[in-house]
Structure formats: structure tokens, C-alpha cells
């Protein structure tokens, strides 16, 4: 038996999903973002409690293009199924894959100092052939297949390997561009070359159409849904070992790698 209280109206509810960290595969031991790691919280945010909208708080320097695509596709699929608007709020940075996530929203809001964009693909590494030679170390590699030692960091870089890498990066870049154009459409500034990997700050991003305005999550959601809107936060749980203060060596290595992603944007 349901008890109905007359004259009591239910306040609108907005699910808020926090997407923070470097975007990587499901096997990451750090606190990064992956489709497998965020699937339950995204599903819960859309389906639990009959929300009137979903808000994404994005703070990510990017990472895996595949995981970025999968997470964004899940958000869009649920938005269409549940017929809910999605709003994105950028904190420090939504760059590269982080901007891909922001584009899953129907509108994007940023701080004056937020960094957005970096619509490109990057591959970086180190080369050690002279170091090995100087110390009398011989590198022995035996492959079945001429491309199995592709970009071996212990051998001199080959022009044909670089050309092959660029050929691999180009379709990924084109997929990223297609995603931004599909989601931002006519809001992108005409004549602006936004796909070179350049980043934009706050109002610059608004001016070129990468964001819709300057705004923070609480005041903007109150503006859109009323002062009594209920905001329910959904965020990833930290791995058990991290919660009890245990850091494995692999976690330390992941932390160094993640630090490099953030450092590209001075953070």
C-alpha cells in the first residue's frame, strides 16, 4: 500500500557523475577511468531515483582513445534510452580523451581557467640504442614477422616505423574529429582549425565553440532546475589496497605515468 501525501511535490533530482583521472584500460591498478570501471556508476546514475538530468564533472587529461569512446558511447546510449539531458562541467582540464568524454554531454560548461581541447593523437617514448652500445650491451631480438619489433626503443628509429605509426594515428584522429563534429555541430566556430591538438582556456574555448559557457555545477543546475534541485553524486570507489594505504610497485609506476599526462597541461 502506497501512502500519498497531498500537496507535497517531489523536488527534481540530478545525478552527478564524477569522471576524474587518466583514461586507461580495465587492467589499470590506479584510479584511472575505464569503461569497465565506470559502467555500473553510469548505469546507476541514469536509472536510479528517476533523475530529470545527468551531470558529468570531467577532470581528465586524456588517455586511451578506445576507453574514451566506450565511456562516451555508454553515456549517449543511456541518455537516449532514458530520454535525459546530459550536462558536462569541466574542472581543471578536459583535454584529448577528457574532451571526448565532455562531448558526450548536450552542453559543456567550464571555469575561466579550465583547459579544453587537445583534439589530436600522441605517441611518446624513449630510445636507448647509444646507451646500450656505450655500455657494451647487445640487444638480441628474433621475430617471425618483420613488423614485430616495430619501434623497438633499444634499436635506432627507422623512418618506415615512424611512417607506419603516423598511419596508425591518423584514423584515430579522424574518429576523434568526427565525434567532436557530431556532438558540437554548428556550435564550432567557422574557419577555426580546432583539430591540431591545440588547447584553449575558459572563454577561449567558449569563443571557438568547444564549450557553451562559463559555469559551475551547483549554480548552473539550480539555474536550470530550480533552487531546490537535489544533486546526487556518483563516483568511482578507490581500489581496496589504496583505501587501506597499501601501494604496490605497479601502482607507483602507474602514478608516475599518470603524473606525466597531467604535467602536459601544467597540472
PDB file of C-alpha atoms in Angstrom:
ATOM      1  CA  UNK A   1       0.000   0.000   0.000  1.00  0.00           C
ATOM      2  CA  UNK A   2       1.412   3.366  -1.036  1.00  0.00           C
ATOM      3  CA  UNK A   3       0.831   6.372   1.168  1.00  0.00           C
ATOM      4  CA  UNK A   4       0.334   9.532  -0.848  1.00  0.00           C
ATOM      5  CA  UNK A   5       0.699  12.873   0.922  1.00  0.00           C
ATOM      6  CA  UNK A   6      -1.323  15.609  -0.823  1.00  0.00           C
ATOM      7  CA  UNK A   7       0.204  18.940  -1.760  1.00  0.00           C
ATOM      8  CA  UNK A   8       3.767  17.601  -1.434  1.00  0.00           C
ATOM      9  CA  UNK A   9       5.732  17.883  -4.668  1.00  0.00           C
ATOM     10  CA  UNK A  10       8.884  15.894  -5.291  1.00  0.00           C
ATOM     11  CA  UNK A  11      11.964  18.025  -5.891  1.00  0.00           C
ATOM     12  CA  UNK A  12      13.807  17.474  -9.178  1.00  0.00           C
ATOM     13  CA  UNK A  13      16.800  15.194  -8.895  1.00  0.00           C
ATOM     14  CA  UNK A  14      20.008  15.376 -10.962  1.00  0.00           C
ATOM     15  CA  UNK A  15      22.540  12.556 -10.940  1.00  0.00           C
ATOM     16  CA  UNK A  16      26.107  13.881 -10.871  1.00  0.00           C
ATOM     17  CA  UNK A  17      28.862  11.604 -12.197  1.00  0.00           C
ATOM     18  CA  UNK A  18      32.459  12.480 -11.344  1.00  0.00           C
ATOM     19  CA  UNK A  19      34.891  11.396 -14.097  1.00  0.00           C
ATOM     20  CA  UNK A  20      38.372  12.158 -12.783  1.00  0.00           C
ATOM     21  CA  UNK A  21      41.737  10.777 -13.830  1.00  0.00           C
ATOM     22  CA  UNK A  22      43.719   9.427 -16.726  1.00  0.00           C
ATOM     23  CA  UNK A  23      41.670   7.277 -19.099  1.00  0.00           C
ATOM     24  CA  UNK A  24      43.063   3.769 -19.427  1.00  0.00           C
ATOM     25  CA  UNK A  25      42.230   0.106 -19.811  1.00  0.00           C
ATOM     26  CA  UNK A  26      40.361  -2.021 -17.305  1.00  0.00           C
ATOM     27  CA  UNK A  27      43.631  -3.541 -16.094  1.00  0.00           C
ATOM     28  CA  UNK A  28      44.961  -0.298 -14.607  1.00  0.00           C
ATOM     29  CA  UNK A  29      45.719  -0.557 -10.904  1.00  0.00           C
ATOM     30  CA  UNK A  30      45.450   3.183 -10.302  1.00  0.00           C
ATOM     31  CA  UNK A  31      42.357   5.337 -10.048  1.00  0.00           C
ATOM     32  CA  UNK A  32      42.037   5.906 -13.784  1.00  0.00           C
ATOM     33  CA  UNK A  33      38.901   5.765 -15.881  1.00  0.00           C
ATOM     34  CA  UNK A  34      37.781   2.809 -17.986  1.00  0.00           C
ATOM     35  CA  UNK A  35      34.506   1.619 -19.435  1.00  0.00           C
ATOM     36  CA  UNK A  36      34.508  -1.453 -17.192  1.00  0.00           C
ATOM     37  CA  UNK A  37      35.312   0.638 -14.120  1.00  0.00           C
ATOM     38  CA  UNK A  38      32.638   3.286 -14.750  1.00  0.00           C
ATOM     39  CA  UNK A  39      29.859   1.119 -16.254  1.00  0.00           C
ATOM     40  CA  UNK A  40      27.942   0.457 -13.022  1.00  0.00           C
ATOM     41  CA  UNK A  41      28.085   4.007 -11.716  1.00  0.00           C
ATOM     42  CA  UNK A  42      26.953   5.441 -15.071  1.00  0.00           C
ATOM     43  CA  UNK A  43      24.092   2.924 -15.316  1.00  0.00           C
ATOM     44  CA  UNK A  44      23.089   3.694 -11.723  1.00  0.00           C
ATOM     45  CA  UNK A  45      23.191   7.434 -12.301  1.00  0.00           C
ATOM     46  CA  UNK A  46      20.787   7.237 -15.244  1.00  0.00           C
ATOM     47  CA  UNK A  47      18.367   4.648 -13.885  1.00  0.00           C
ATOM     48  CA  UNK A  48      18.173   5.080 -10.105  1.00  0.00           C
ATOM     49  CA  UNK A  49      15.822   7.574  -8.468  1.00  0.00           C
ATOM     50  CA  UNK A  50      14.156   8.913 -11.643  1.00  0.00           C
ATOM     51  CA  UNK A  51      16.536  11.827 -12.283  1.00  0.00           C
ATOM     52  CA  UNK A  52      15.491  14.704 -14.551  1.00  0.00           C
ATOM     53  CA  UNK A  53      19.047  15.051 -15.893  1.00  0.00           C
ATOM     54  CA  UNK A  54      22.589  13.777 -15.548  1.00  0.00           C
ATOM     55  CA  UNK A  55      25.633  15.983 -14.993  1.00  0.00           C
ATOM     56  CA  UNK A  56      29.209  14.932 -15.763  1.00  0.00           C
ATOM     57  CA  UNK A  57      32.027  16.536 -13.778  1.00  0.00           C
ATOM     58  CA  UNK A  58      35.053  15.994 -16.019  1.00  0.00           C
ATOM     59  CA  UNK A  59      38.643  16.396 -14.892  1.00  0.00           C
ATOM     60  CA  UNK A  60      40.868  14.350 -17.189  1.00  0.00           C
ATOM     61  CA  UNK A  61      43.970  14.967 -19.320  1.00  0.00           C
ATOM     62  CA  UNK A  62      43.013  12.074 -21.606  1.00  0.00           C
ATOM     63  CA  UNK A  63      44.474   8.650 -22.236  1.00  0.00           C
ATOM     64  CA  UNK A  64      43.140   5.680 -24.178  1.00  0.00           C
ATOM     65  CA  UNK A  65      41.057   6.675 -27.227  1.00  0.00           C
ATOM     66  CA  UNK A  66      39.165   3.377 -27.131  1.00  0.00           C
ATOM     67  CA  UNK A  67      38.172   3.709 -23.469  1.00  0.00           C
ATOM     68  CA  UNK A  68      37.213   7.349 -24.092  1.00  0.00           C
ATOM     69  CA  UNK A  69      34.964   6.252 -26.943  1.00  0.00           C
ATOM     70  CA  UNK A  70      33.399   3.412 -24.956  1.00  0.00           C
ATOM     71  CA  UNK A  71      32.596   5.574 -21.918  1.00  0.00           C
ATOM     72  CA  UNK A  72      31.156   8.371 -24.070  1.00  0.00           C
ATOM     73  CA  UNK A  73      29.099   5.891 -26.109  1.00  0.00           C
ATOM     74  CA  UNK A  74      27.642   4.408 -22.920  1.00  0.00           C
ATOM     75  CA  UNK A  75      26.615   7.866 -21.716  1.00  0.00           C
ATOM     76  CA  UNK A  76      24.936   8.657 -25.043  1.00  0.00           C
ATOM     77  CA  UNK A  77      23.191   5.283 -25.220  1.00  0.00           C
ATOM     78  CA  UNK A  78      21.695   5.696 -21.756  1.00  0.00           C
ATOM     79  CA  UNK A  79      20.782   9.334 -22.414  1.00  0.00           C
ATOM     80  CA  UNK A  80      18.800   8.264 -25.471  1.00  0.00           C
ATOM     81  CA  UNK A  81      17.188   5.275 -23.726  1.00  0.00           C
ATOM     82  CA  UNK A  82      16.197   7.261 -20.638  1.00  0.00           C
ATOM     83  CA  UNK A  83      15.463  10.449 -22.603  1.00  0.00           C
ATOM     84  CA  UNK A  84      17.520  12.567 -20.217  1.00  0.00           C
ATOM     85  CA  UNK A  85      19.601  15.685 -20.921  1.00  0.00           C
ATOM     86  CA  UNK A  86      23.294  15.492 -20.046  1.00  0.00           C
ATOM     87  CA  UNK A  87      25.393  18.459 -18.905  1.00  0.00           C
ATOM     88  CA  UNK A  88      29.209  18.456 -18.628  1.00  0.00           C
ATOM     89  CA  UNK A  89      31.181  20.623 -16.205  1.00  0.00           C
ATOM     90  CA  UNK A  90      34.932  20.881 -16.749  1.00  0.00           C
ATOM     91  CA  UNK A  91      37.167  21.352 -13.723  1.00  0.00           C
ATOM     92  CA  UNK A  92      40.941  21.730 -14.316  1.00  0.00           C
ATOM     93  CA  UNK A  93      41.122  20.031 -17.684  1.00  0.00           C
ATOM     94  CA  UNK A  94      39.090  18.164 -20.301  1.00  0.00           C
ATOM     95  CA  UNK A  95      41.767  17.537 -22.888  1.00  0.00           C
ATOM     96  CA  UNK A  96      42.239  14.838 -25.502  1.00  0.00           C
ATOM     97  CA  UNK A  97      40.194  11.859 -24.271  1.00  0.00           C
ATOM     98  CA  UNK A  98      38.885  14.029 -21.445  1.00  0.00           C
ATOM     99  CA  UNK A  99      37.302  16.342 -24.011  1.00  0.00           C
ATOM    100  CA  UNK A 100      35.915  13.265 -25.813  1.00  0.00           C
ATOM    101  CA  UNK A 101      34.075  12.467 -22.554  1.00  0.00           C
ATOM    102  CA  UNK A 102      32.786  16.043 -22.236  1.00  0.00           C
ATOM    103  CA  UNK A 103      31.396  15.833 -25.771  1.00  0.00           C
ATOM    104  CA  UNK A 104      29.054  13.078 -24.608  1.00  0.00           C
ATOM    105  CA  UNK A 105      27.024  15.839 -22.942  1.00  0.00           C
ATOM    106  CA  UNK A 106      24.442  18.055 -24.623  1.00  0.00           C
ATOM    107  CA  UNK A 107      26.229  21.144 -23.340  1.00  0.00           C
ATOM    108  CA  UNK A 108      29.635  21.862 -21.823  1.00  0.00           C
ATOM    109  CA  UNK A 109      30.383  24.384 -19.066  1.00  0.00           C
ATOM    110  CA  UNK A 110      33.846  25.388 -17.883  1.00  0.00           C
ATOM    111  CA  UNK A 111      35.680  27.580 -15.403  1.00  0.00           C
ATOM    112  CA  UNK A 112      37.549  30.651 -16.637  1.00  0.00           C
ATOM    113  CA  UNK A 113      40.800  28.755 -16.070  1.00  0.00           C
ATOM    114  CA  UNK A 114      39.742  25.330 -17.358  1.00  0.00           C
ATOM    115  CA  UNK A 115      41.804  23.808 -20.182  1.00  0.00           C
ATOM    116  CA  UNK A 116      39.877  22.198 -23.048  1.00  0.00           C
ATOM    117  CA  UNK A 117      40.688  20.694 -26.428  1.00  0.00           C
ATOM    118  CA  UNK A 118      43.878  18.893 -27.424  1.00  0.00           C
ATOM    119  CA  UNK A 119      41.963  17.184 -30.212  1.00  0.00           C
ATOM    120  CA  UNK A 120      44.775  15.059 -31.555  1.00  0.00           C
ATOM    121  CA  UNK A 121      46.669  11.811 -31.048  1.00  0.00           C
ATOM    122  CA  UNK A 122      50.076  11.479 -29.402  1.00  0.00           C
ATOM    123  CA  UNK A 123      52.565   8.667 -29.007  1.00  0.00           C
ATOM    124  CA  UNK A 124      55.723   9.194 -26.961  1.00  0.00           C
ATOM    125  CA  UNK A 125      58.609   7.075 -25.765  1.00  0.00           C
ATOM    126  CA  UNK A 126      62.378   6.875 -25.308  1.00  0.00           C
ATOM    127  CA  UNK A 127      65.234   5.447 -27.329  1.00  0.00           C
ATOM    128  CA  UNK A 128      68.308   3.778 -25.807  1.00  0.00           C
ATOM    129  CA  UNK A 129      70.473   2.377 -28.644  1.00  0.00           C
ATOM    130  CA  UNK A 130      73.512   4.606 -27.968  1.00  0.00           C
ATOM    131  CA  UNK A 131      73.314   3.923 -24.233  1.00  0.00           C
ATOM    132  CA  UNK A 132      73.432   0.170 -24.849  1.00  0.00           C
ATOM    133  CA  UNK A 133      76.293   0.482 -27.294  1.00  0.00           C
ATOM    134  CA  UNK A 134      78.294   2.692 -24.939  1.00  0.00           C
ATOM    135  CA  UNK A 135      77.986   0.121 -22.158  1.00  0.00           C
ATOM    136  CA  UNK A 136      78.738  -2.881 -24.330  1.00  0.00           C
ATOM    137  CA  UNK A 137      75.211  -4.287 -24.136  1.00  0.00           C
ATOM    138  CA  UNK A 138      73.985  -6.289 -27.113  1.00  0.00           C
ATOM    139  CA  UNK A 139      70.268  -6.334 -27.900  1.00  0.00           C
ATOM    140  CA  UNK A 140      69.077  -9.689 -29.304  1.00  0.00           C
ATOM    141  CA  UNK A 141      65.639  -9.863 -30.917  1.00  0.00           C
ATOM    142  CA  UNK A 142      64.305 -12.722 -33.030  1.00  0.00           C
ATOM    143  CA  UNK A 143      60.909 -12.363 -34.680  1.00  0.00           C
ATOM    144  CA  UNK A 144      58.619 -14.261 -37.016  1.00  0.00           C
ATOM    145  CA  UNK A 145      57.185 -11.316 -38.911  1.00  0.00           C
ATOM    146  CA  UNK A 146      59.096  -8.256 -39.997  1.00  0.00           C
ATOM    147  CA  UNK A 147      56.982  -5.792 -38.010  1.00  0.00           C
ATOM    148  CA  UNK A 148      57.089  -7.487 -34.610  1.00  0.00           C
ATOM    149  CA  UNK A 149      59.978  -5.270 -33.432  1.00  0.00           C
ATOM    150  CA  UNK A 150      58.119  -2.136 -34.528  1.00  0.00           C
ATOM    151  CA  UNK A 151      59.541   0.961 -32.743  1.00  0.00           C
ATOM    152  CA  UNK A 152      61.870  -1.091 -30.537  1.00  0.00           C
ATOM    153  CA  UNK A 153      63.284   1.523 -28.092  1.00  0.00           C
ATOM    154  CA  UNK A 154      66.603  -0.320 -27.946  1.00  0.00           C
ATOM    155  CA  UNK A 155      67.264  -0.017 -31.683  1.00  0.00           C
ATOM    156  CA  UNK A 156      67.756   3.084 -33.851  1.00  0.00           C
ATOM    157  CA  UNK A 157      64.474   4.591 -35.020  1.00  0.00           C
ATOM    158  CA  UNK A 158      63.541   3.630 -38.569  1.00  0.00           C
ATOM    159  CA  UNK A 159      61.780   6.084 -40.927  1.00  0.00           C
ATOM    160  CA  UNK A 160      59.445   3.305 -42.071  1.00  0.00           C
ATOM    161  CA  UNK A 161      58.407   2.679 -38.449  1.00  0.00           C
ATOM    162  CA  UNK A 162      57.604   6.367 -37.954  1.00  0.00           C
ATOM    163  CA  UNK A 163      55.572   6.405 -41.172  1.00  0.00           C
ATOM    164  CA  UNK A 164      53.644   3.353 -40.006  1.00  0.00           C
ATOM    165  CA  UNK A 165      52.957   4.948 -36.613  1.00  0.00           C
ATOM    166  CA  UNK A 166      51.580   8.089 -38.276  1.00  0.00           C
ATOM    167  CA  UNK A 167      49.393   5.885 -40.495  1.00  0.00           C
ATOM    168  CA  UNK A 168      48.014   4.270 -37.325  1.00  0.00           C
ATOM    169  CA  UNK A 169      47.421   7.613 -35.599  1.00  0.00           C
ATOM    170  CA  UNK A 170      45.556   9.228 -38.493  1.00  0.00           C
ATOM    171  CA  UNK A 171      42.346   7.132 -38.393  1.00  0.00           C
ATOM    172  CA  UNK A 172      42.197   7.561 -34.609  1.00  0.00           C
ATOM    173  CA  UNK A 173      42.498  11.327 -35.086  1.00  0.00           C
ATOM    174  CA  UNK A 174      39.755  11.272 -37.725  1.00  0.00           C
ATOM    175  CA  UNK A 175      37.450   9.333 -35.392  1.00  0.00           C
ATOM    176  CA  UNK A 176      38.057  11.960 -32.682  1.00  0.00           C
ATOM    177  CA  UNK A 177      37.307  14.787 -35.125  1.00  0.00           C
ATOM    178  CA  UNK A 178      34.120  13.046 -36.273  1.00  0.00           C
ATOM    179  CA  UNK A 179      32.972  12.686 -32.660  1.00  0.00           C
ATOM    180  CA  UNK A 180      33.527  16.381 -31.899  1.00  0.00           C
ATOM    181  CA  UNK A 181      31.776  17.496 -35.095  1.00  0.00           C
ATOM    182  CA  UNK A 182      28.850  15.152 -34.490  1.00  0.00           C
ATOM    183  CA  UNK A 183      28.315  16.366 -30.928  1.00  0.00           C
ATOM    184  CA  UNK A 184      29.184  20.065 -31.253  1.00  0.00           C
ATOM    185  CA  UNK A 185      27.908  20.624 -34.804  1.00  0.00           C
ATOM    186  CA  UNK A 186      27.158  24.210 -35.765  1.00  0.00           C
ATOM    187  CA  UNK A 187      28.439  25.470 -32.401  1.00  0.00           C
ATOM    188  CA  UNK A 188      32.033  25.105 -33.613  1.00  0.00           C
ATOM    189  CA  UNK A 189      33.484  28.384 -34.893  1.00  0.00           C
ATOM    190  CA  UNK A 190      33.635  28.564 -38.683  1.00  0.00           C
ATOM    191  CA  UNK A 191      37.134  28.784 -40.116  1.00  0.00           C
ATOM    192  CA  UNK A 192      38.842  27.857 -36.847  1.00  0.00           C
ATOM    193  CA  UNK A 193      41.282  24.956 -37.047  1.00  0.00           C
ATOM    194  CA  UNK A 194      40.381  23.181 -33.831  1.00  0.00           C
ATOM    195  CA  UNK A 195      41.873  19.796 -34.599  1.00  0.00           C
ATOM    196  CA  UNK A 196      45.622  20.429 -34.417  1.00  0.00           C
ATOM    197  CA  UNK A 197      45.975  19.355 -30.777  1.00  0.00           C
ATOM    198  CA  UNK A 198      45.856  22.960 -29.535  1.00  0.00           C
ATOM    199  CA  UNK A 199      44.288  23.668 -26.147  1.00  0.00           C
ATOM    200  CA  UNK A 200      42.020  26.552 -25.168  1.00  0.00           C
ATOM    201  CA  UNK A 201      41.385  28.177 -21.796  1.00  0.00           C
ATOM    202  CA  UNK A 202      37.950  29.043 -20.430  1.00  0.00           C
ATOM    203  CA  UNK A 203      36.401  31.790 -22.523  1.00  0.00           C
ATOM    204  CA  UNK A 204      38.682  30.959 -25.451  1.00  0.00           C
ATOM    205  CA  UNK A 205      37.039  27.528 -25.562  1.00  0.00           C
ATOM    206  CA  UNK A 206      33.619  29.185 -25.453  1.00  0.00           C
ATOM    207  CA  UNK A 207      34.561  31.568 -28.276  1.00  0.00           C
ATOM    208  CA  UNK A 208      35.564  28.729 -30.623  1.00  0.00           C
ATOM    209  CA  UNK A 209      32.592  26.563 -29.703  1.00  0.00           C
ATOM    210  CA  UNK A 210      34.313  23.874 -27.650  1.00  0.00           C
ATOM    211  CA  UNK A 211      32.232  24.932 -24.637  1.00  0.00           C
ATOM    212  CA  UNK A 212      28.857  26.631 -24.219  1.00  0.00           C
ATOM    213  CA  UNK A 213      29.677  28.994 -21.394  1.00  0.00           C
ATOM    214  CA  UNK A 214      31.344  29.654 -18.081  1.00  0.00           C
ATOM    215  CA  UNK A 215      29.526  27.903 -15.271  1.00  0.00           C
ATOM    216  CA  UNK A 216      29.927  25.725 -12.193  1.00  0.00           C
ATOM    217  CA  UNK A 217      27.871  22.663 -11.410  1.00  0.00           C
ATOM    218  CA  UNK A 218      25.804  23.810  -8.397  1.00  0.00           C
ATOM    219  CA  UNK A 219      24.717  27.300  -9.543  1.00  0.00           C
ATOM    220  CA  UNK A 220      24.138  26.138 -13.123  1.00  0.00           C
ATOM    221  CA  UNK A 221      21.980  23.174 -12.102  1.00  0.00           C
ATOM    222  CA  UNK A 222      19.997  25.443  -9.767  1.00  0.00           C
ATOM    223  CA  UNK A 223      19.528  27.873 -12.632  1.00  0.00           C
ATOM    224  CA  UNK A 224      18.290  25.069 -14.893  1.00  0.00           C
ATOM    225  CA  UNK A 225      16.194  23.034 -12.435  1.00  0.00           C
ATOM    226  CA  UNK A 226      15.364  25.363  -9.546  1.00  0.00           C
ATOM    227  CA  UNK A 227      16.905  26.234  -6.206  1.00  0.00           C
ATOM    228  CA  UNK A 228      15.625  23.049  -4.553  1.00  0.00           C
ATOM    229  CA  UNK A 229      17.144  20.641  -7.047  1.00  0.00           C
ATOM    230  CA  UNK A 230      18.652  17.546  -5.442  1.00  0.00           C
ATOM    231  CA  UNK A 231      22.129  16.608  -6.652  1.00  0.00           C
ATOM    232  CA  UNK A 232      23.146  13.002  -6.076  1.00  0.00           C
ATOM    233  CA  UNK A 233      26.859  12.312  -6.566  1.00  0.00           C
ATOM    234  CA  UNK A 234      28.123   9.105  -8.197  1.00  0.00           C
ATOM    235  CA  UNK A 235      31.875   8.468  -8.293  1.00  0.00           C
ATOM    236  CA  UNK A 236      34.281   5.550  -8.587  1.00  0.00           C
ATOM    237  CA  UNK A 237      35.335   3.753  -5.445  1.00  0.00           C
ATOM    238  CA  UNK A 238      39.063   3.618  -4.814  1.00  0.00           C
ATOM    239  CA  UNK A 239      40.645   0.160  -5.021  1.00  0.00           C
ATOM    240  CA  UNK A 240      40.760  -1.656  -1.656  1.00  0.00           C
ATOM    241  CA  UNK A 241      44.559  -1.565  -1.391  1.00  0.00           C
ATOM    242  CA  UNK A 242      44.593   2.181  -1.892  1.00  0.00           C
ATOM    243  CA  UNK A 243      41.867   2.693   0.709  1.00  0.00           C
ATOM    244  CA  UNK A 244      43.973   0.954   3.377  1.00  0.00           C
ATOM    245  CA  UNK A 245      47.141   2.778   2.336  1.00  0.00           C
ATOM    246  CA  UNK A 246      48.953  -0.074   0.607  1.00  0.00           C
ATOM    247  CA  UNK A 247      50.831   0.924  -2.569  1.00  0.00           C
ATOM    248  CA  UNK A 248      52.234  -1.855  -4.707  1.00  0.00           C
ATOM    249  CA  UNK A 249      55.167  -1.183  -7.022  1.00  0.00           C
ATOM    250  CA  UNK A 250      52.855  -1.384 -10.032  1.00  0.00           C
ATOM    251  CA  UNK A 251      50.642   1.280  -8.503  1.00  0.00           C
ATOM    252  CA  UNK A 252      53.670   3.532  -8.037  1.00  0.00           C
ATOM    253  CA  UNK A 253      54.610   3.098 -11.694  1.00  0.00           C
ATOM    254  CA  UNK A 254      51.067   3.929 -12.751  1.00  0.00           C
ATOM    255  CA  UNK A 255      51.179   7.063 -10.603  1.00  0.00           C
ATOM    256  CA  UNK A 256      54.342   8.203 -12.416  1.00  0.00           C
ATOM    257  CA  UNK A 257      52.719   7.580 -15.798  1.00  0.00           C
ATOM    258  CA  UNK A 258      49.557   9.444 -14.778  1.00  0.00           C
ATOM    259  CA  UNK A 259      51.637  12.350 -13.492  1.00  0.00           C
ATOM    260  CA  UNK A 260      53.104  12.712 -16.968  1.00  0.00           C
ATOM    261  CA  UNK A 261      49.630  13.031 -18.519  1.00  0.00           C
ATOM    262  CA  UNK A 262      48.672  15.844 -16.113  1.00  0.00           C
ATOM    263  CA  UNK A 263      52.058  17.587 -16.430  1.00  0.00           C
ATOM    264  CA  UNK A 264      51.481  18.196 -20.153  1.00  0.00           C
ATOM    265  CA  UNK A 265      48.929  20.822 -19.086  1.00  0.00           C
ATOM    266  CA  UNK A 266      50.929  22.321 -16.231  1.00  0.00           C
ATOM    267  CA  UNK A 267      48.904  20.500 -13.559  1.00  0.00           C
TER     268      UNK A 267
END
